[in-house]
Amino acid sequence: MKVGGVHYRTVWMEGPAVRMINQHLIPHRFEIIDLPTHRDTAEAIRTMIVRGAGAIGAAAGYGMAQVALEAPDDERFSQYVAQGAETLRQTRPTAQDLFYAIDRVLGGIVAASSPVAAREEAVAIAGRLADENAAAGEAIGRLGADLLADGARVLTHCNAGWLAFVDWGSALAPIYMAARQGKRLFVYADETRPRCQGARLTAWELCGEGIPHAIIADNAAGHLMRRGQVDAVIVGSDRIAANGDVANKIGTYEKAVVAHENGVPFYVAAPESTIDWESPDGDAIPIEERSEDEVLYVEGLSDAGELCRVRLGPAETRALNPAFDVTPARYVTAIITQRGIAAPSELSRWAPPSR
Ligand code: MRU
């Protein structure tokens, strides 16, 4: 997508360095950050300089390419690669795309006949993963746009736009595609406490695309749905279990229940790489717990134009911060992948042949 008329991907590789948009600073500043080693890339994933399932998958793929480039050219090669993969695996636990990308690049490294061939293969696979990610978003956009009528009012939670992928996004891709087809849409962007990906990132993306929208407080969605002001909900996903249960940003579950109660279609948009065929249902999906500071503080721009953070609660109050929740499949109207649109109960038609 474009920023100031220039096409950007969220994350890419230049020589041995991984480069990415620094998402901590959006919407207030636009900066690219350089990550010279796989440890820097892992730290950027852990601290959410890059975030969103698809984007951290692509970043982890490039991180694995860095591992192969850095590994010593002798008998220590395999051990360095295994340790590097483990460092990247330990960054964040919920997003399936992270593990999918690490395993794909690792598979190429292990199958190569020499360290030199392994390096070439790792860089090539990481690049392919990023291209596949962008292409999946575009295909999801094309398929999902047909679900949105001219004039539709769409609610989304968190950020599953192009910043959460390499390009296009998942939940926002159908909105971008429908808007390009000339449909007039209005988007309600849940602010998405505690890190406010909706207020900061989704709103910034929608501004860039010129799509009319409003940020709403997280607890306003039920009110709007009950009053008939929402025609569809589209969210992304961090991991989809084999039975169609969906893990996504905390707060998604309650939006799905309220949508169901009010007869509003609830769509989940995600590439196939987000489906975890090894998790039979949502209970098997690991849910990340993050720092209580994300709840106790808010970050933003002061009236003086400085980035700052302020504390919300009393100094002695503690907080809980589960980062994701699971929406049972029965609340999901359909899942949109790059291969088609299916009810959760039909997901198995895309299962790999080995299953
Ligand atoms: O914690 P984050 O920002 O990495 O969370 C991931 C998400 O952005 C959302 O859960 C999103 O809806 C799905 S990821 C495309």
Short mmCIF file of C-alpha atoms and ligand atoms in Angstrom, two decimals:
data_model
loop_
_atom_site.label_atom_id
_atom_site.label_comp_id
_atom_site.label_asym_id
_atom_site.label_seq_id
_atom_site.Cartn_x
_atom_site.Cartn_y
_atom_site.Cartn_z
CA MET A 1 0.00 0.00 0.00
CA LYS A 2 1.07 3.60 -0.40
CA VAL A 3 2.35 6.08 2.16
CA GLY A 4 2.77 9.59 0.79
CA GLY A 5 2.51 8.23 -2.76
CA VAL A 6 5.30 5.66 -2.22
CA HIS A 7 4.54 1.93 -2.17
CA TYR A 8 5.72 0.23 1.02
CA ARG A 9 5.64 -3.27 2.34
CA THR A 10 5.46 -3.68 6.11
CA VAL A 11 8.68 -5.71 6.28
CA TRP A 12 11.37 -6.63 3.75
CA MET A 13 15.04 -7.62 3.46
CA GLU A 14 17.94 -5.63 2.00
CA GLY A 15 21.22 -7.53 1.92
CA PRO A 16 21.65 -9.15 5.33
CA ALA A 17 19.41 -6.60 7.10
CA VAL A 18 15.69 -6.83 7.76
CA ARG A 19 13.90 -3.50 7.34
CA MET A 20 10.43 -2.75 8.66
CA ILE A 21 7.98 0.04 9.43
CA ASN A 22 8.26 0.93 13.12
CA GLN A 23 4.67 0.37 14.26
CA HIS A 24 5.32 1.80 17.73
CA LEU A 25 5.35 5.27 16.17
CA ILE A 26 2.27 5.10 13.93
CA PRO A 27 0.11 7.19 13.52
CA HIS A 28 2.31 10.00 14.77
CA ARG A 29 5.55 9.29 12.90
CA PHE A 30 6.56 7.16 9.94
CA GLU A 31 10.00 5.61 10.31
CA ILE A 32 11.78 2.59 8.91
CA ILE A 33 13.96 0.59 11.27
CA ASP A 34 17.01 -1.52 10.26
CA LEU A 35 17.67 -4.84 11.99
CA PRO A 36 21.17 -6.14 11.22
CA THR A 37 20.94 -9.57 12.91
CA HIS A 38 18.32 -12.24 13.65
CA ARG A 39 18.49 -11.30 17.32
CA ASP A 40 17.46 -7.72 16.45
CA THR A 41 14.61 -9.08 14.31
CA ALA A 42 13.46 -11.37 17.14
CA GLU A 43 13.50 -8.45 19.55
CA ALA A 44 11.45 -6.33 17.13
CA ILE A 45 8.83 -9.11 17.00
CA ARG A 46 8.83 -9.55 20.79
CA THR A 47 8.45 -5.82 21.48
CA MET A 48 5.86 -5.40 18.69
CA ILE A 49 7.78 -2.97 16.49
CA VAL A 50 6.28 -5.37 13.97
CA ARG A 51 3.01 -7.02 14.96
CA GLY A 52 0.01 -8.68 13.37
CA ALA A 53 0.06 -12.38 12.52
CA GLY A 54 1.11 -12.14 8.87
CA ALA A 55 3.73 -9.45 9.42
CA ILE A 56 5.42 -11.29 12.25
CA GLY A 57 5.35 -14.44 10.12
CA ALA A 58 7.16 -12.64 7.29
CA ALA A 59 9.58 -11.04 9.77
CA ALA A 60 10.34 -14.44 11.31
CA GLY A 61 10.95 -15.89 7.83
CA TYR A 62 13.46 -13.14 7.12
CA GLY A 63 14.91 -13.64 10.62
CA MET A 64 15.55 -17.29 9.69
CA ALA A 65 17.29 -16.14 6.52
CA GLN A 66 19.52 -13.94 8.72
CA VAL A 67 20.25 -16.95 10.93
CA ALA A 68 21.49 -18.90 7.89
CA LEU A 69 23.57 -15.94 6.66
CA GLU A 70 25.17 -15.49 10.10
CA ALA A 71 25.85 -19.17 10.84
CA PRO A 72 29.54 -20.18 10.83
CA ASP A 73 30.68 -22.15 7.80
CA ASP A 74 31.78 -25.24 9.75
CA GLU A 75 30.39 -28.01 11.98
CA ARG A 76 28.70 -25.39 14.18
CA PHE A 77 26.31 -24.43 11.34
CA SER A 78 23.42 -26.73 12.33
CA GLN A 79 23.58 -25.82 16.00
CA TYR A 80 23.55 -22.09 15.22
CA VAL A 81 20.52 -22.58 12.96
CA ALA A 82 18.64 -24.57 15.62
CA GLN A 83 19.37 -21.94 18.28
CA GLY A 84 18.33 -19.10 15.96
CA ALA A 85 15.05 -20.84 15.16
CA GLU A 86 14.41 -21.27 18.88
CA THR A 87 15.12 -17.58 19.57
CA LEU A 88 12.54 -16.61 16.94
CA ARG A 89 10.00 -19.18 18.20
CA GLN A 90 10.18 -17.74 21.72
CA THR A 91 9.16 -14.21 20.66
CA ARG A 92 5.36 -14.56 20.64
CA PRO A 93 3.24 -17.66 21.28
CA THR A 94 -0.16 -17.23 19.62
CA ALA A 95 0.26 -16.29 15.94
CA GLN A 96 0.43 -19.47 13.87
CA ASP A 97 2.06 -17.65 10.94
CA LEU A 98 5.22 -17.16 13.01
CA PHE A 99 5.73 -20.91 13.43
CA TYR A 100 4.62 -21.62 9.86
CA ALA A 101 7.30 -19.28 8.47
CA ILE A 102 10.10 -20.53 10.76
CA ASP A 103 9.35 -24.15 9.84
CA ARG A 104 9.22 -23.44 6.09
CA VAL A 105 12.62 -21.71 6.06
CA LEU A 106 14.12 -24.25 8.46
CA GLY A 107 12.94 -27.07 6.19
CA GLY A 108 14.78 -25.49 3.25
CA ILE A 109 17.96 -25.02 5.29
CA VAL A 110 17.97 -28.59 6.57
CA ALA A 111 17.35 -30.04 3.09
CA ALA A 112 20.22 -28.06 1.48
CA SER A 113 23.43 -29.85 0.60
CA SER A 114 25.85 -27.27 2.05
CA PRO A 115 25.87 -24.07 4.14
CA VAL A 116 26.27 -22.05 0.94
CA ALA A 117 23.21 -23.69 -0.63
CA ALA A 118 21.31 -23.39 2.67
CA ARG A 119 21.87 -19.63 2.76
CA GLU A 120 20.61 -19.17 -0.79
CA GLU A 121 17.61 -21.36 -0.09
CA ALA A 122 16.74 -19.57 3.16
CA VAL A 123 16.79 -16.13 1.53
CA ALA A 124 14.70 -17.42 -1.39
CA ILE A 125 12.07 -19.09 0.82
CA ALA A 126 11.77 -16.03 3.08
CA GLY A 127 11.18 -13.87 0.01
CA ARG A 128 8.60 -16.32 -1.33
CA LEU A 129 6.79 -16.36 2.02
CA ALA A 130 6.48 -12.57 1.93
CA ASP A 131 5.21 -12.61 -1.66
CA GLU A 132 2.68 -15.36 -0.84
CA ASN A 133 1.52 -13.33 2.16
CA ALA A 134 0.89 -10.24 0.02
CA ALA A 135 -0.82 -12.29 -2.71
CA ALA A 136 -3.08 -14.03 -0.14
CA GLY A 137 -4.18 -10.63 1.19
CA GLU A 138 -5.05 -9.44 -2.30
CA ALA A 139 -7.04 -12.63 -3.03
CA ILE A 140 -8.87 -12.36 0.32
CA GLY A 141 -9.69 -8.78 -0.64
CA ARG A 142 -11.15 -9.82 -3.99
CA LEU A 143 -13.27 -12.63 -2.50
CA GLY A 144 -14.36 -10.70 0.56
CA ALA A 145 -15.35 -7.57 -1.37
CA ASP A 146 -18.31 -9.51 -2.82
CA LEU A 147 -19.72 -9.83 0.70
CA LEU A 148 -19.93 -6.04 1.08
CA ALA A 149 -22.79 -4.14 -0.54
CA ASP A 150 -22.53 -0.52 -1.63
CA GLY A 151 -23.20 1.58 1.47
CA ALA A 152 -22.19 -1.18 3.93
CA ARG A 153 -21.21 -0.20 7.45
CA VAL A 154 -18.48 -2.54 8.63
CA LEU A 155 -17.09 -3.02 12.12
CA THR A 156 -13.57 -4.33 12.67
CA HIS A 157 -11.51 -5.09 15.76
CA CYS A 158 -7.77 -4.51 16.25
CA ASN A 159 -5.67 -4.12 13.11
CA ALA A 160 -5.74 -6.78 10.44
CA GLY A 161 -4.82 -4.38 7.66
CA TRP A 162 -1.66 -4.16 5.57
CA LEU A 163 0.45 -3.30 8.62
CA ALA A 164 -0.50 -6.70 10.06
CA PHE A 165 0.70 -8.43 6.87
CA VAL A 166 3.26 -7.74 4.17
CA ASP A 167 0.67 -5.88 2.11
CA TRP A 168 -3.15 -5.61 1.75
CA GLY A 169 -4.05 -7.29 5.07
CA SER A 170 -6.81 -9.74 5.87
CA ALA A 171 -9.88 -8.12 7.50
CA LEU A 172 -9.27 -4.76 5.84
CA ALA A 173 -8.42 -6.18 2.39
CA PRO A 174 -12.10 -6.71 1.37
CA ILE A 175 -12.79 -3.14 2.48
CA TYR A 176 -9.90 -1.77 0.40
CA MET A 177 -10.93 -3.82 -2.61
CA ALA A 178 -14.63 -2.88 -2.32
CA ALA A 179 -13.69 0.80 -2.02
CA ARG A 180 -11.57 0.51 -5.18
CA GLN A 181 -14.60 -1.02 -6.93
CA GLY A 182 -16.43 2.21 -6.15
CA LYS A 183 -18.52 0.98 -3.22
CA ARG A 184 -19.14 3.56 -0.52
CA LEU A 185 -18.34 2.06 2.85
CA PHE A 186 -18.16 3.25 6.43
CA VAL A 187 -15.88 1.53 8.92
CA TYR A 188 -16.22 1.43 12.70
CA ALA A 189 -12.74 0.80 14.11
CA ASP A 190 -12.80 -0.58 17.65
CA GLU A 191 -10.05 1.26 19.53
CA THR A 192 -8.80 -2.14 20.87
CA ARG A 193 -7.40 -1.55 24.32
CA PRO A 194 -4.88 -2.05 25.69
CA ARG A 195 -2.47 -1.31 22.81
CA CYS A 196 -5.08 0.47 20.70
CA GLN A 197 -4.17 -1.09 17.37
CA GLY A 198 -7.60 -0.02 16.07
CA ALA A 199 -7.30 3.62 17.08
CA ARG A 200 -3.67 3.90 16.04
CA LEU A 201 -3.09 1.56 13.11
CA THR A 202 -6.47 0.77 11.52
CA ALA A 203 -7.52 4.42 11.62
CA TRP A 204 -4.16 5.45 10.07
CA GLU A 205 -4.53 2.90 7.27
CA LEU A 206 -8.10 4.02 6.55
CA CYS A 207 -6.97 7.66 6.41
CA GLY A 208 -4.35 6.63 3.86
CA GLU A 209 -7.00 4.93 1.69
CA GLY A 210 -9.49 7.78 2.11
CA ILE A 211 -12.17 5.50 3.58
CA PRO A 212 -14.72 7.17 5.87
CA HIS A 213 -14.48 5.77 9.38
CA ALA A 214 -14.85 6.44 13.08
CA ILE A 215 -12.91 5.08 16.02
CA ILE A 216 -15.30 3.71 18.62
CA ALA A 217 -14.65 2.83 22.23
CA ASP A 218 -14.48 -0.97 22.54
CA ASN A 219 -17.65 -1.08 24.58
CA ALA A 220 -19.72 0.83 21.96
CA ALA A 221 -19.95 -2.03 19.46
CA GLY A 222 -22.93 -3.78 21.10
CA HIS A 223 -24.93 -0.57 21.21
CA LEU A 224 -24.33 0.09 17.50
CA MET A 225 -25.21 -3.47 16.51
CA ARG A 226 -28.41 -3.48 18.52
CA ARG A 227 -29.48 -0.23 16.83
CA GLY A 228 -28.96 -1.80 13.38
CA GLN A 229 -26.04 0.45 12.49
CA VAL A 230 -23.60 -2.35 11.57
CA ASP A 231 -24.09 -4.48 8.43
CA ALA A 232 -21.11 -6.80 8.88
CA VAL A 233 -18.21 -7.49 11.22
CA ILE A 234 -14.87 -8.53 9.69
CA VAL A 235 -11.93 -9.47 11.88
CA GLY A 236 -8.58 -11.15 11.27
CA SER A 237 -7.15 -14.08 13.18
CA ASP A 238 -3.90 -15.08 14.82
CA ARG A 239 -4.67 -18.79 14.79
CA ILE A 240 -7.62 -20.85 13.60
CA ALA A 241 -8.11 -24.32 15.09
CA ALA A 242 -9.06 -27.30 12.90
CA ASN A 243 -12.70 -27.11 14.06
CA GLY A 244 -13.01 -23.43 13.06
CA ASP A 245 -12.57 -21.87 16.51
CA VAL A 246 -10.78 -18.54 16.04
CA ALA A 247 -8.13 -16.89 18.21
CA ASN A 248 -7.93 -13.15 17.68
CA LYS A 249 -7.20 -9.98 19.63
CA ILE A 250 -8.77 -9.82 23.08
CA GLY A 251 -12.34 -8.55 22.82
CA THR A 252 -13.15 -10.34 19.57
CA TYR A 253 -15.21 -13.02 21.33
CA GLU A 254 -17.69 -10.57 22.80
CA LYS A 255 -18.10 -8.82 19.42
CA ALA A 256 -18.93 -12.20 17.86
CA VAL A 257 -21.52 -13.02 20.51
CA VAL A 258 -23.19 -9.63 20.14
CA ALA A 259 -23.15 -9.95 16.33
CA HIS A 260 -24.82 -13.37 16.61
CA GLU A 261 -27.43 -12.01 19.03
CA ASN A 262 -28.26 -9.21 16.59
CA GLY A 263 -28.15 -11.18 13.33
CA VAL A 264 -25.07 -9.35 12.02
CA PRO A 265 -22.76 -11.54 9.87
CA PHE A 266 -19.41 -12.15 11.55
CA TYR A 267 -16.60 -12.88 9.07
CA VAL A 268 -13.04 -13.96 9.82
CA ALA A 269 -10.45 -13.19 7.13
CA ALA A 270 -7.12 -15.00 7.25
CA PRO A 271 -4.66 -16.75 4.93
CA GLU A 272 -4.44 -20.53 5.02
CA SER A 273 -1.12 -20.23 6.87
CA THR A 274 -3.09 -19.10 9.94
CA ILE A 275 -4.92 -22.45 10.22
CA ASP A 276 -3.30 -24.73 12.78
CA TRP A 277 -4.38 -28.25 11.83
CA GLU A 278 -2.61 -29.59 14.94
CA SER A 279 -4.96 -27.68 17.28
CA PRO A 280 -8.25 -29.62 17.31
CA ASP A 281 -10.11 -26.71 18.91
CA GLY A 282 -9.60 -23.29 20.44
CA ASP A 283 -8.67 -24.66 23.87
CA ALA A 284 -5.41 -25.97 22.38
CA ILE A 285 -4.32 -22.48 21.24
CA PRO A 286 -1.74 -20.82 23.54
CA ILE A 287 -2.92 -17.39 24.66
CA GLU A 288 -0.22 -14.77 25.17
CA GLU A 289 -0.16 -12.87 28.47
CA ARG A 290 1.55 -9.50 28.11
CA SER A 291 2.90 -6.89 30.52
CA GLU A 292 0.41 -5.27 32.87
CA ASP A 293 1.93 -1.91 31.92
CA GLU A 294 0.06 -2.09 28.60
CA VAL A 295 -3.18 -1.86 30.60
CA LEU A 296 -1.97 0.50 33.32
CA TYR A 297 -0.60 3.11 30.90
CA VAL A 298 -1.68 4.70 27.62
CA GLU A 299 0.72 6.11 25.06
CA GLY A 300 0.09 8.97 22.66
CA LEU A 301 0.99 12.41 21.43
CA SER A 302 0.82 15.31 23.86
CA ASP A 303 -0.63 18.67 22.80
CA ALA A 304 2.98 19.83 22.69
CA GLY A 305 3.63 17.23 19.95
CA GLU A 306 5.69 14.87 22.12
CA LEU A 307 5.21 11.12 22.31
CA CYS A 308 4.52 10.26 25.92
CA ARG A 309 2.78 7.75 28.16
CA VAL A 310 0.55 8.40 31.14
CA ARG A 311 -0.63 6.16 33.94
CA LEU A 312 -4.37 5.46 34.20
CA GLY A 313 -4.95 3.69 37.52
CA PRO A 314 -3.79 4.18 41.09
CA ALA A 315 -0.07 3.56 41.63
CA GLU A 316 -0.70 0.43 43.71
CA THR A 317 -3.26 -1.22 41.36
CA ARG A 318 -2.20 -4.27 39.34
CA ALA A 319 -3.61 -5.35 35.96
CA LEU A 320 -4.23 -8.51 33.94
CA ASN A 321 -3.43 -8.54 30.25
CA PRO A 322 -4.45 -11.59 28.19
CA ALA A 323 -3.70 -10.53 24.60
CA PHE A 324 -6.07 -12.85 22.70
CA ASP A 325 -9.34 -14.70 23.13
CA VAL A 326 -11.05 -17.58 21.34
CA THR A 327 -14.33 -17.21 19.47
CA PRO A 328 -16.14 -20.54 19.18
CA ALA A 329 -16.83 -21.59 15.59
CA ARG A 330 -20.60 -21.40 16.11
CA TYR A 331 -20.40 -17.59 16.18
CA VAL A 332 -18.44 -17.35 12.91
CA THR A 333 -20.57 -16.90 9.78
CA ALA A 334 -17.72 -17.68 7.38
CA ILE A 335 -13.96 -17.78 7.08
CA ILE A 336 -12.42 -15.98 4.10
CA THR A 337 -9.08 -17.36 2.91
CA GLN A 338 -7.26 -16.88 -0.39
CA ARG A 339 -8.85 -20.17 -1.57
CA GLY A 340 -12.44 -19.27 -0.95
CA ILE A 341 -15.14 -18.55 1.60
CA ALA A 342 -16.28 -21.38 3.85
CA ALA A 343 -18.35 -21.96 6.96
CA PRO A 344 -16.11 -23.08 9.86
CA SER A 345 -17.64 -26.56 9.62
CA GLU A 346 -16.34 -26.79 6.02
CA LEU A 347 -12.77 -25.83 6.89
CA SER A 348 -11.50 -29.39 6.55
CA ARG A 349 -11.86 -29.17 2.77
CA TRP A 350 -8.62 -27.13 2.82
CA ALA A 351 -6.76 -29.54 5.13
CA PRO A 352 -3.40 -30.79 3.82
CA PRO A 353 -3.65 -34.23 2.14
CA SER A 354 -1.77 -35.92 5.01
CA ARG A 355 -4.71 -35.36 7.36
O1 MRU B 1 -0.89 -8.35 19.24
P1 MRU B 1 -0.92 -8.09 17.77
O2 MRU B 1 -1.10 -6.66 17.40
O3 MRU B 1 0.21 -8.77 17.03
O4 MRU B 1 -2.26 -8.83 17.41
C1 MRU B 1 -2.51 -9.43 16.27
C2 MRU B 1 -3.56 -8.69 15.60
O5 MRU B 1 -3.27 -7.69 15.00
C3 MRU B 1 -4.94 -9.10 15.66
O6 MRU B 1 -5.29 -10.06 16.54
C4 MRU B 1 -5.50 -9.22 14.28
O7 MRU B 1 -6.85 -9.05 14.36
C5 MRU B 1 -5.18 -10.51 13.61
S1 MRU B 1 -3.58 -10.57 12.98
C6 MRU B 1 -3.78 -10.21 11.34
#
